[in-house]
């Protein structure tokens, strides 16, 4: 699909579970107390490497909101949603923020146990 | 056929010429020609005011000025009699009687009289009087020296030139000539004359010194006409061909058919998405690279056909970047976070592989001397190698982000790279100084103009920003219209004198803008996948190449049939073929 443009995030990040693309910095985490149909979800100030879907009005537990689903820009999997507008004053703080579903992201810390997918350059080192 | 074209209103043509001739014939029948012979003291102001003070539709051309510059043009062309007749018939003298006397005195070499006459001209600025006097007396000085009248020359210098109190440095130079009058010596340090010059040249210089209302500048009418032609050419949004002659008889305007808009060839050798392509500097080759890990060198034949020359295999990753050496004899190719390979253009042989163990390379560029190469590395540093692979230098720290282009400035002293998400750094790699371009949105890619003085930056908000980077960094223009939301989509400069900007787009079209006006002039459909990269042939303004996810490369050109019919136009007007 062409060369997909991916931004590198410095620091501890949450990555897409399916393709490892970094989606948000741990520093940008606002709340762990969100929920979606599939389970827990985290609220972030900012997210990267996502494409935003179409806006729609959705009735959430906390009231009516204008949201758009967000997808990983590399593998296209749905990873959460973005709050565009909140109809109730008490929910306004969410506007412009992103929710990533816990079941669709992996914590950056776990990458320590992760096998390096970048192979070494010259054949000699493999042997 | 061709591109989706945008309607533009037909240009208005102001017929100044016929209106002028009307007003001339009117004025000569309405007014009695004033018998203003050349021996009168000063030009009398026009008796009647009103309509015939200005000519032309816009009312900004003063008749007196127009007649004077026409008279000057006639004299410049050598039509003395007609010039004199015009002065008489219109009653508008080219120069006042005093000025005519002055000019005659210069030609006759009557220096003292001419200096006296200057004071009679009625110049407001004392300084101009002094400067003009200086120049005249300087000529007198030289002529005396030339005639071996050294004592007289000295007297002139002391009693006439020095008291003026201007150009003291020049005064010293002149006095040194008395001491050592080696006429043939050419002073290397100053570009001032040390030899005598003709009186005609003196007169020309005086014309530049004195106000233009007093003495009409040489060939003023021709200069005005040249300005108009320049403006017409700049305003021509489609100007893309070297039209030999521009006519004065009609406004210059090219039709769209000089901009590549027809698919002339489809190249289908890649077996996967084509991500990058670039013409060589001399326009004789095209190199393309693909996610199939292959690089292809194509040859541009004299008749414009492109044919495959070499398939360069060896990379294990999709190849995302290519850089031609300054002399086009070699090529650098970079696999995504892999290695950089150097190839020989003529043989297709891989000459060297550059790697950094444990790390990947992300881009590559040649130093202007062709003896060293620069590469960005995945650890955010930039490395410089000599051709044999010895690492000469490595700049660590936040020098580059993971997906970044690499360029060199026009003086070869600055490395241009994306150092942060919204920032481009112009890094003086020898001086260690740094300049920055700051943007508000994420930077996707950039391209340099042929002379490396301009930078075209592609942003995540689907805008292209044009920056001037010669000296201070200034944002010059913005271009919009194309689509980009996920991919690295590239743009380029091109056309005659890089007058156009082209870009790929995720909607499978090629977009072309006029650089100076920012106007989107063409969109070219044809590809069936996102267009990732475009390259305009630097040696052929009529050839554009595009690389697409549909695995093909399209070569765009101008409508061949139309060109053979119309051929070269002597009046600079090219008609659009009307077909869309």
XYZ file of C-alpha atoms in Angstrom:
707
model
C 0.000 0.000 0.000
C 2.858 2.382 -0.726
C 5.345 3.279 1.942
C 3.296 3.944 5.021
C 4.415 6.999 6.927
C 5.010 6.123 10.564
C 6.083 8.521 13.286
C 8.593 7.301 15.825
C 7.631 7.883 19.446
C 10.400 8.372 21.994
C 9.961 6.786 25.366
C 7.627 4.197 26.724
C 4.831 3.609 24.279
C 1.701 1.576 23.766
C 1.810 -0.263 20.487
C -0.697 -1.851 18.182
C -1.128 -5.489 19.287
C -1.163 -6.746 15.720
C 1.699 -4.927 14.028
C 3.735 -3.280 16.810
C 3.279 0.246 15.449
C 3.602 2.758 18.329
C 0.250 4.443 18.903
C 0.633 6.551 22.049
C 3.184 7.621 24.620
C 2.723 6.403 28.188
C 3.257 10.039 29.220
C 0.058 10.964 27.428
C -2.085 8.522 29.440
C -4.909 10.326 31.228
C -7.119 7.603 32.597
C -7.313 3.825 32.801
C -10.930 3.804 33.796
C -12.652 3.714 30.458
C -14.726 0.879 29.051
C -15.870 -0.361 25.742
C -17.928 -3.347 24.680
C -14.824 -5.477 24.530
C -13.418 -4.520 27.923
C -11.139 -1.927 29.416
C -9.870 1.113 27.570
C -7.394 3.916 28.241
C -7.823 7.618 27.557
C -4.852 9.474 26.022
C -4.221 13.160 25.293
C -2.627 12.299 21.962
C -2.271 9.370 19.629
C -0.029 8.866 16.600
C 0.047 6.667 13.519
C -3.691 6.341 13.348
C -6.221 7.107 10.674
C -9.489 8.639 11.732
C -12.800 7.267 10.455
C -16.069 9.073 9.871
C -17.682 11.139 12.593
C -20.909 9.883 14.118
C -23.169 10.588 17.054
C -22.914 7.841 19.628
C -24.684 7.311 22.910
C -22.053 6.303 25.447
C -22.493 5.454 29.120
C -21.681 9.045 29.960
C -24.027 10.602 27.445
C -24.236 11.560 23.772
C -20.901 12.235 22.057
C -19.587 12.890 18.563
C -16.889 10.295 18.004
C -14.877 8.741 15.199
C -13.357 5.282 15.181
C -9.581 5.176 14.860
C -7.486 2.577 13.080
C -3.840 1.625 13.102
C -2.351 3.261 9.994
C -0.202 0.230 9.228
C -2.421 -2.815 9.608
C -5.801 -1.083 9.524
C -7.171 -2.761 12.667
C -9.622 -0.728 14.681
C -7.903 0.291 17.897
C -10.331 2.640 19.578
C -12.042 5.960 19.022
C -11.519 9.696 19.182
C -13.786 12.179 20.962
C -14.585 15.018 18.634
C -17.325 16.696 20.711
C -19.204 16.050 23.944
C -22.783 17.213 24.379
C -22.691 17.523 28.139
C -20.581 20.092 29.895
C -19.134 17.636 32.378
C -17.786 15.535 29.511
C -16.138 18.392 27.617
C -12.716 17.463 28.964
C -12.685 14.502 26.609
C -12.825 16.584 23.438
C -9.835 16.022 21.158
C -8.647 13.040 23.184
C -8.210 9.438 22.106
C -9.327 6.145 23.615
C -7.323 2.999 22.900
C -8.869 -0.348 23.783
C -6.772 -2.295 26.240
C -7.304 -5.491 24.311
C -5.827 -3.987 21.148
C -2.638 -2.495 22.472
C 0.458 -3.804 24.129
C 2.396 -1.996 26.797
C 5.841 -0.820 25.714
C 7.470 -2.344 28.756
C 6.803 -5.820 27.489
C 9.057 -5.201 24.486
C 12.034 -6.199 26.580
C 11.010 -9.802 26.188
C 10.307 -9.316 22.574
C 12.310 -10.865 19.774
C 14.112 -8.302 17.642
C 12.592 -8.352 14.153
C 15.481 -6.401 12.652
C 17.876 -9.042 11.349
C 21.585 -8.377 11.531
C 23.052 -7.051 8.365
C 25.827 -9.318 7.318
C 25.548 -13.083 7.069
C 28.762 -13.645 8.949
C 27.239 -12.524 12.236
C 24.460 -15.090 12.016
C 26.913 -17.928 12.173
C -7.761 12.418 -22.890
C -5.145 14.049 -20.823
C -5.773 15.817 -17.595
C -8.787 17.219 -15.867
C -8.395 20.870 -16.743
C -9.647 23.892 -14.905
C -11.522 26.621 -16.716
C -9.900 30.019 -16.818
C -11.365 33.187 -18.268
C -9.962 34.316 -21.611
C -7.300 36.949 -21.172
C -8.165 40.516 -21.901
C -6.126 42.194 -24.584
C -5.726 45.916 -24.224
C -5.263 47.319 -27.678
C -3.096 50.255 -26.792
C -1.531 50.687 -30.223
C -4.663 51.611 -32.121
C -5.844 53.984 -29.409
C -2.536 55.797 -29.406
C -2.613 56.401 -33.144
C -6.132 57.715 -32.807
C -5.170 60.249 -30.176
C -2.147 61.390 -32.179
C -4.176 62.115 -35.258
C -6.775 63.830 -33.102
C -4.282 66.069 -31.396
C -2.596 67.235 -34.558
C -5.891 68.348 -36.034
C -7.216 69.912 -32.845
C -4.188 71.950 -31.860
C -2.005 74.287 -33.799
C 1.492 72.845 -33.729
C 3.486 75.133 -31.463
C 6.497 76.484 -33.356
C 8.981 75.481 -30.741
C 12.329 75.431 -32.475
C 15.401 73.997 -30.860
C 16.988 77.361 -30.252
C 14.373 78.462 -27.723
C 15.541 78.641 -24.136
C 13.211 76.294 -22.300
C 10.319 74.075 -23.433
C 7.015 75.870 -23.021
C 4.462 73.922 -21.002
C 1.454 72.737 -23.001
C -1.137 75.471 -23.538
C -4.170 73.229 -23.419
C -4.744 70.877 -20.558
C -7.319 68.151 -20.353
C -7.835 65.068 -22.459
C -4.691 65.066 -24.484
C -2.412 65.142 -21.487
C -2.728 61.397 -21.122
C -3.038 58.616 -23.641
C -4.251 55.077 -23.341
C -7.268 53.482 -21.679
C -5.905 53.598 -18.173
C -4.954 57.266 -18.249
C -1.533 56.721 -16.740
C 0.637 57.411 -19.778
C 1.530 61.109 -20.063
C 1.602 62.243 -23.640
C 4.621 64.508 -23.262
C 6.687 61.686 -21.791
C 5.538 59.239 -24.445
C 6.455 61.559 -27.300
C 9.842 62.300 -25.753
C 10.778 58.643 -25.392
C 9.570 57.922 -28.914
C 11.794 60.756 -30.161
C 14.715 59.331 -28.187
C 13.998 55.902 -29.692
C 14.011 57.377 -33.199
C 17.340 59.071 -32.593
C 18.775 55.868 -31.066
C 17.685 53.945 -34.156
C 19.444 56.503 -36.312
C 16.368 58.204 -37.744
C 17.587 61.740 -37.150
C 15.271 63.422 -39.602
C 12.155 61.673 -38.325
C 13.159 62.424 -34.746
C 13.547 66.099 -35.504
C 10.284 66.120 -37.437
C 8.452 64.554 -34.499
C 9.784 67.191 -32.147
C 8.591 69.884 -34.467
C 5.199 68.437 -35.333
C 4.282 67.597 -31.755
C 5.741 70.730 -30.332
C 7.359 68.631 -27.673
C 11.125 68.876 -27.722
C 13.120 65.863 -26.663
C 15.447 67.972 -24.600
C 15.330 71.601 -23.605
C 17.564 73.992 -25.512
C 19.971 74.252 -22.587
C 20.359 70.510 -22.450
C 20.880 70.327 -26.201
C 23.583 72.940 -25.905
C 25.132 71.009 -23.058
C 25.190 67.770 -25.049
C 26.752 69.509 -28.027
C 29.447 71.018 -25.824
C 30.312 67.565 -24.484
C 30.626 66.105 -27.953
C 32.729 69.095 -29.042
C 34.939 68.809 -25.984
C 34.164 72.288 -24.713
C 34.674 71.270 -21.107
C 34.644 74.566 -19.280
C 31.604 75.752 -21.183
C 29.757 72.523 -20.450
C 30.461 72.753 -16.732
C 29.070 76.280 -16.818
C 26.010 75.067 -18.698
C 25.252 72.454 -16.066
C 24.599 75.210 -13.604
C 22.133 76.751 -16.023
C 20.066 73.591 -16.405
C 18.351 74.267 -13.118
C 19.102 71.104 -11.208
C 17.747 71.009 -7.698
C 20.395 68.772 -6.218
C 23.786 70.462 -5.757
C 25.436 67.089 -5.391
C 24.408 66.027 -8.868
C 25.955 69.197 -10.267
C 29.211 68.351 -8.516
C 29.199 64.713 -9.627
C 28.478 65.652 -13.220
C 31.156 68.322 -13.157
C 33.608 65.800 -11.767
C 32.957 63.357 -14.575
C 33.307 66.047 -17.227
C 36.521 67.444 -15.775
C 37.867 63.934 -15.413
C 37.432 63.566 -19.158
C 39.178 66.897 -19.676
C 41.996 65.666 -17.459
C 42.406 62.456 -19.449
C 42.330 64.230 -22.775
C 44.996 66.654 -21.593
C 47.176 63.822 -20.347
C 46.675 61.976 -23.591
C 47.758 65.086 -25.476
C 50.892 65.237 -23.290
C 49.752 68.472 -21.683
C 50.783 67.328 -18.230
C 50.981 70.782 -16.635
C 47.526 71.684 -17.829
C 46.211 68.375 -16.552
C 47.735 69.042 -13.176
C 46.209 72.496 -13.097
C 42.810 71.048 -13.897
C 43.207 68.512 -11.150
C 44.193 71.065 -8.549
C 42.048 74.022 -9.337
C 38.956 72.522 -10.896
C 38.437 68.930 -9.814
C 39.742 68.986 -6.236
C 37.551 71.899 -5.065
C 34.449 69.909 -5.916
C 35.061 67.775 -2.853
C 33.656 64.558 -4.254
C 35.174 61.155 -5.106
C 38.341 61.780 -3.102
C 39.630 58.251 -3.722
C 39.293 58.724 -7.417
C 41.086 62.032 -7.091
C 44.078 60.270 -5.593
C 44.076 57.722 -8.371
C 44.075 60.489 -10.933
C 46.983 62.263 -9.279
C 48.996 59.074 -9.248
C 48.532 58.928 -13.003
C 50.363 62.197 -13.391
C 53.338 60.710 -11.597
C 53.351 57.424 -13.479
C 51.339 57.792 -16.634
C 51.591 54.168 -17.738
C 48.507 54.205 -19.879
C 48.528 50.526 -20.606
C 48.552 49.467 -16.957
C 45.358 47.894 -15.798
C 44.719 48.238 -12.118
C 43.636 44.902 -10.738
C 42.232 46.237 -7.490
C 39.923 48.929 -8.798
C 37.612 48.545 -11.723
C 37.871 52.217 -12.550
C 39.149 53.267 -15.912
C 42.725 54.347 -16.238
C 42.438 55.048 -19.905
C 40.631 57.708 -21.792
C 37.163 56.933 -23.032
C 35.093 58.269 -25.864
C 33.008 61.393 -25.474
C 29.980 59.403 -26.472
C 30.467 57.167 -23.459
C 30.843 60.221 -21.280
C 27.514 61.452 -22.538
C 25.933 58.123 -21.692
C 27.215 58.298 -18.155
C 25.946 61.849 -17.787
C 22.533 60.647 -18.853
C 22.510 58.248 -15.938
C 23.711 60.916 -13.511
C 21.267 63.622 -14.422
C 17.578 63.229 -13.588
C 15.615 61.442 -16.307
C 13.257 64.383 -16.725
C 16.226 66.511 -17.777
C 17.901 63.981 -20.030
C 15.917 61.019 -21.269
C 17.833 57.807 -20.470
C 19.267 55.935 -23.434
C 16.848 53.586 -25.184
C 14.156 54.136 -22.573
C 11.301 53.013 -24.816
C 13.015 49.734 -25.640
C 13.598 49.089 -21.947
C 9.916 49.648 -21.178
C 8.937 47.223 -23.911
C 11.373 44.640 -22.569
C 9.829 45.007 -19.113
C 6.401 44.363 -20.581
C 7.639 41.218 -22.317
C 9.211 39.982 -19.080
C 5.936 40.501 -17.258
C 4.021 38.687 -19.977
C 6.346 35.756 -19.785
C 6.143 35.603 -15.997
C 2.379 35.788 -16.119
C 2.152 32.981 -18.614
C 1.074 30.172 -16.325
C 1.806 27.407 -18.787
C 5.073 28.740 -20.110
C 7.153 25.665 -20.583
C 8.936 25.971 -23.896
C 11.815 28.039 -25.155
C 9.909 30.240 -27.567
C 12.583 31.876 -29.664
C 10.907 35.172 -30.379
C 8.275 36.995 -28.439
C 6.277 39.312 -30.631
C 5.265 42.815 -29.681
C 2.145 42.449 -31.773
C 0.172 40.185 -29.436
C 0.389 39.299 -25.749
C 2.330 36.164 -25.069
C 0.356 33.267 -23.714
C 1.048 29.586 -23.929
C -1.680 27.017 -24.082
C -1.770 24.074 -21.711
C -0.406 21.781 -24.347
C 3.205 22.557 -23.445
C 2.882 20.858 -20.086
C 3.161 17.068 -19.960
C -0.364 15.744 -19.675
C -0.574 12.713 -21.973
C 0.590 9.265 -20.981
C 3.208 8.428 -23.592
C 4.505 5.226 -22.056
C 3.653 2.769 -19.296
C 6.624 0.875 -17.865
C 5.655 -2.436 -16.279
C 8.873 -4.107 -15.213
C 8.414 -3.910 -11.464
C 6.543 -6.756 -9.803
C 5.346 -4.718 -6.872
C 4.543 -1.172 -5.785
C 6.919 1.418 -7.216
C 7.949 3.696 -4.371
C 10.602 6.027 -5.757
C 11.953 7.297 -9.019
C 14.312 9.997 -10.179
C 15.813 11.212 -13.435
C 19.578 11.620 -13.556
C 20.924 15.178 -13.599
C 21.575 15.041 -17.338
C 18.111 13.639 -18.017
C 19.515 10.624 -19.879
C 18.524 8.024 -17.311
C 15.663 7.265 -14.980
C 16.116 5.133 -11.860
C 13.141 3.527 -10.135
C 12.809 1.416 -7.018
C 10.099 -0.807 -5.669
C 8.860 -2.786 -2.725
C 9.897 -5.811 -4.786
C 13.443 -4.891 -3.594
C 14.544 -4.161 -7.135
C 16.073 -1.022 -8.636
C 15.813 -0.445 -12.382
C 17.908 1.934 -14.458
C 16.068 3.064 -17.576
C 17.575 4.832 -20.533
C 15.929 7.887 -22.054
C 16.450 7.650 -25.781
C 16.854 10.652 -28.051
C 13.333 10.229 -29.420
C 11.934 10.301 -25.893
C 11.248 6.569 -25.578
C 12.311 4.958 -22.317
C 13.827 1.498 -22.332
C 15.147 -0.786 -19.641
C 18.911 -0.735 -19.201
C 19.728 -2.582 -15.980
C 17.908 -4.467 -13.273
C 19.825 -3.991 -10.046
C 19.098 -6.736 -7.566
C 20.690 -7.266 -4.199
C 18.599 -5.408 -1.684
C 16.658 -7.582 0.721
C 14.204 -4.926 1.684
C 11.947 -2.590 -0.305
C 14.078 0.169 -1.774
C 12.783 3.552 -0.741
C 15.469 6.022 -1.761
C 17.786 6.662 -4.707
C 20.473 9.290 -5.165
C 22.354 9.977 -8.412
C 26.008 10.977 -8.150
C 26.771 14.540 -9.287
C 28.224 13.218 -12.563
C 25.466 10.571 -12.998
C 28.042 7.787 -13.387
C 26.978 6.162 -10.148
C 23.884 5.594 -8.103
C 23.170 5.133 -4.381
C 20.141 3.087 -3.362
C 18.793 2.563 0.133
C 16.687 -0.310 1.386
C 14.273 0.505 4.200
C 16.298 0.375 7.416
C 18.766 -1.889 5.668
C 21.909 -1.058 3.711
C 22.972 1.445 1.080
C 24.411 0.146 -2.168
C 26.535 1.998 -4.701
C 26.120 0.994 -8.341
C 27.833 1.814 -11.612
C 25.374 3.272 -14.116
C 27.038 1.988 -17.248
C 27.604 -1.609 -16.187
C 24.906 -2.064 -13.564
C 27.488 -3.529 -11.223
C 27.214 -3.136 -7.475
C 30.410 -1.355 -6.447
C 29.989 -1.214 -2.689
C 27.620 -1.937 0.173
C 27.492 0.430 3.132
C 26.176 -0.914 6.417
C 26.220 -0.299 10.106
C 26.032 -3.432 12.171
C 22.994 -3.667 14.382
C 21.474 -0.631 12.759
C 19.683 0.219 9.545
C 20.201 3.028 7.047
C 17.275 5.202 6.041
C 18.479 7.513 3.257
C 21.575 8.495 1.288
C 23.121 11.517 -0.431
C 26.302 12.387 -2.310
C 28.739 15.093 -1.260
C 29.099 17.619 -4.116
C 32.613 16.384 -4.905
C 31.294 12.874 -5.470
C 33.930 11.373 -3.181
C 31.927 10.932 0.006
C 28.437 9.899 0.876
C 26.098 10.735 3.728
C 23.543 8.365 5.245
C 20.885 8.713 7.901
C 20.820 5.876 10.446
C 17.996 4.359 12.505
C 19.713 5.502 15.719
C 18.973 9.088 14.636
C 22.579 9.848 13.677
C 24.061 10.772 10.308
C 27.205 9.159 8.980
C 29.673 10.175 6.331
C 31.687 7.554 4.477
C 34.334 7.748 1.794
C 33.621 5.695 -1.281
C 35.615 2.729 -0.040
C 33.417 2.424 3.006
C 35.601 4.005 5.621
C 33.506 5.950 8.079
C 34.890 9.468 8.033
C 32.512 11.071 10.447
C 29.384 10.416 12.466
C 27.092 13.039 13.931
C 25.161 11.643 16.834
C 22.193 12.911 18.731
C 18.776 13.866 17.429
C 19.913 14.432 13.855
C 17.268 12.495 11.996
C 13.919 10.816 12.570
C 13.103 7.350 11.351
C 11.523 8.329 8.063
C 13.389 11.278 6.638
C 14.808 12.512 3.383
C 18.362 13.767 3.048
C 19.630 16.652 0.969
C 22.620 18.924 0.485
C 22.369 22.728 0.154
C 23.584 24.617 -2.916
C 26.962 25.466 -1.411
C 27.470 21.867 -0.364
C 27.992 22.933 3.209
C 24.660 22.095 4.797
C 22.984 18.747 5.295
C 19.225 18.963 5.139
C 17.249 16.430 7.122
C 14.089 16.075 9.187
C 15.390 16.171 12.756
C 12.064 16.269 14.595
C 8.512 15.502 13.608
C 7.778 19.118 12.664
C 11.272 20.429 12.118
C 13.860 20.345 9.353
C 17.457 21.023 10.217
C 19.972 22.631 7.857
C 23.119 21.378 9.479
C 26.472 22.914 8.570
C 28.456 19.736 8.873
C 31.845 21.432 8.879
C 30.966 24.532 10.856
C 28.607 22.694 13.216
C 26.086 25.506 12.891
C 22.412 24.773 12.407
C 19.373 26.512 10.943
C 15.834 25.241 11.274
C 12.585 25.191 9.401
C 9.646 24.841 11.787
C 6.285 23.620 10.636
C 2.958 23.178 12.414
C 2.273 19.700 11.101
C 4.206 16.483 10.697
C 6.724 16.545 7.860
C 6.335 13.631 5.477
C 9.027 14.274 2.856
C 10.870 17.061 1.060
C 12.474 17.772 -2.290
C 15.191 20.199 -3.343
C 15.118 22.378 -6.431
C 17.731 21.797 -9.121
C 19.906 24.626 -7.827
C 19.359 23.472 -4.243
C 18.121 26.911 -3.231
C 14.511 25.950 -2.608
C 12.955 23.255 -0.457
C 9.504 21.778 -1.084
C 8.112 20.222 2.090
C 5.204 17.794 2.141
C 3.085 17.929 5.308
C 0.578 15.648 6.975
C -2.205 18.227 6.544
C -2.029 17.689 2.762
C -0.169 20.899 2.025
C 3.108 21.457 0.219
C 5.183 24.330 1.549
C 7.873 26.027 -0.543
C 10.801 27.430 1.438
C 13.691 29.527 0.202
C 16.855 28.298 1.945
C 19.510 30.435 0.271
C 20.730 32.660 3.084
C 17.822 33.196 5.449
C 14.994 30.685 5.590
C 11.666 32.062 4.310
C 8.330 30.458 3.521
C 7.505 31.427 -0.038
C 4.369 29.568 -1.147
C 1.831 26.843 -0.332
C 0.166 24.338 -2.630
C -2.929 22.258 -1.961
C -5.300 19.923 -3.712
C -3.659 16.515 -3.609
C -4.572 13.755 -1.182
C -2.294 12.248 1.395
C -3.274 10.607 4.633
C -1.248 7.432 5.203
C 1.618 7.141 2.774
C 4.888 8.836 2.001
C 3.917 10.793 -1.109
C 6.603 12.776 -2.883
C 6.676 15.940 -4.924
C 9.200 17.677 -7.158
C 10.123 20.793 -9.103
C 10.160 20.804 -12.874
C 9.554 22.382 -16.219
C 11.337 25.295 -17.848
C 13.261 27.153 -15.146
C 11.509 24.973 -12.562
C 8.327 26.941 -13.070
C 6.109 24.078 -11.911
C 5.543 21.874 -8.886
C 4.324 18.301 -9.321
C 3.190 15.818 -6.721
C 1.859 12.323 -6.379
C -1.385 11.705 -4.541
C -3.292 8.907 -2.831
C -6.193 9.411 -5.243
C -4.036 7.951 -8.053
C -3.535 11.235 -9.867
C -0.559 13.444 -10.595
C -1.021 17.075 -9.539
C 0.741 20.007 -11.217
C 0.820 23.579 -9.892
C 2.277 26.776 -11.308
C 5.068 27.566 -8.865
C 4.890 31.337 -8.693
C 1.120 31.742 -8.606
C 0.376 28.613 -6.543
C -2.431 27.756 -8.905
C -3.324 24.116 -9.506
C -3.243 23.844 -13.272
C -3.510 20.146 -14.052
C -4.520 16.853 -12.494
C -3.596 13.773 -14.472
C -5.625 10.597 -14.001
C -4.394 7.298 -15.357
C -2.800 5.288 -12.573
C -4.945 2.742 -10.757
C -3.188 3.079 -7.441
C -1.698 5.782 -5.243
C 1.018 7.787 -6.981
C 3.970 7.635 -4.587
C 6.589 9.673 -6.378
C 7.054 11.999 -9.357
C 10.160 13.191 -11.166
C 10.415 15.814 -13.892
C 13.200 15.366 -16.419
C 15.730 18.160 -15.701
C 16.857 18.189 -19.333
C 13.438 17.947 -20.957
C 10.689 20.193 -19.633
C 8.148 18.109 -21.536
C 8.800 14.827 -19.740
C 7.394 13.808 -16.365
C 7.547 10.369 -14.733
C 5.282 8.995 -12.000
C 5.565 5.886 -9.806
C 2.500 4.134 -8.447
C 1.194 1.369 -6.211
C -0.299 -0.132 -9.377
C 3.265 -1.399 -10.062
C 3.702 0.795 -13.123
C 5.637 3.884 -14.037
C 3.945 6.348 -16.372
C 5.885 8.668 -18.631
C 3.895 11.828 -19.335
C 4.530 14.146 -22.256
C 2.889 16.687 -24.483
C 0.393 15.976 -27.216
C 2.670 14.951 -30.098
C 0.137 15.451 -32.894
C -0.546 19.034 -31.905
C 3.139 19.907 -31.795
C 3.876 18.706 -35.321
C 0.932 20.685 -36.646
C 1.702 23.965 -34.952
C 5.453 23.614 -34.749
C 7.226 26.738 -33.618
C 5.255 29.897 -33.338
C 7.020 33.111 -34.115
C 4.533 35.185 -32.192
C 4.749 33.163 -29.035
C 1.050 32.332 -29.036
C 0.267 28.646 -28.729
C -3.274 27.419 -29.081
C -4.727 24.707 -26.883
C -5.913 21.761 -28.930
C -9.275 21.982 -27.247
C -9.518 18.285 -26.534
C -10.109 17.275 -22.935
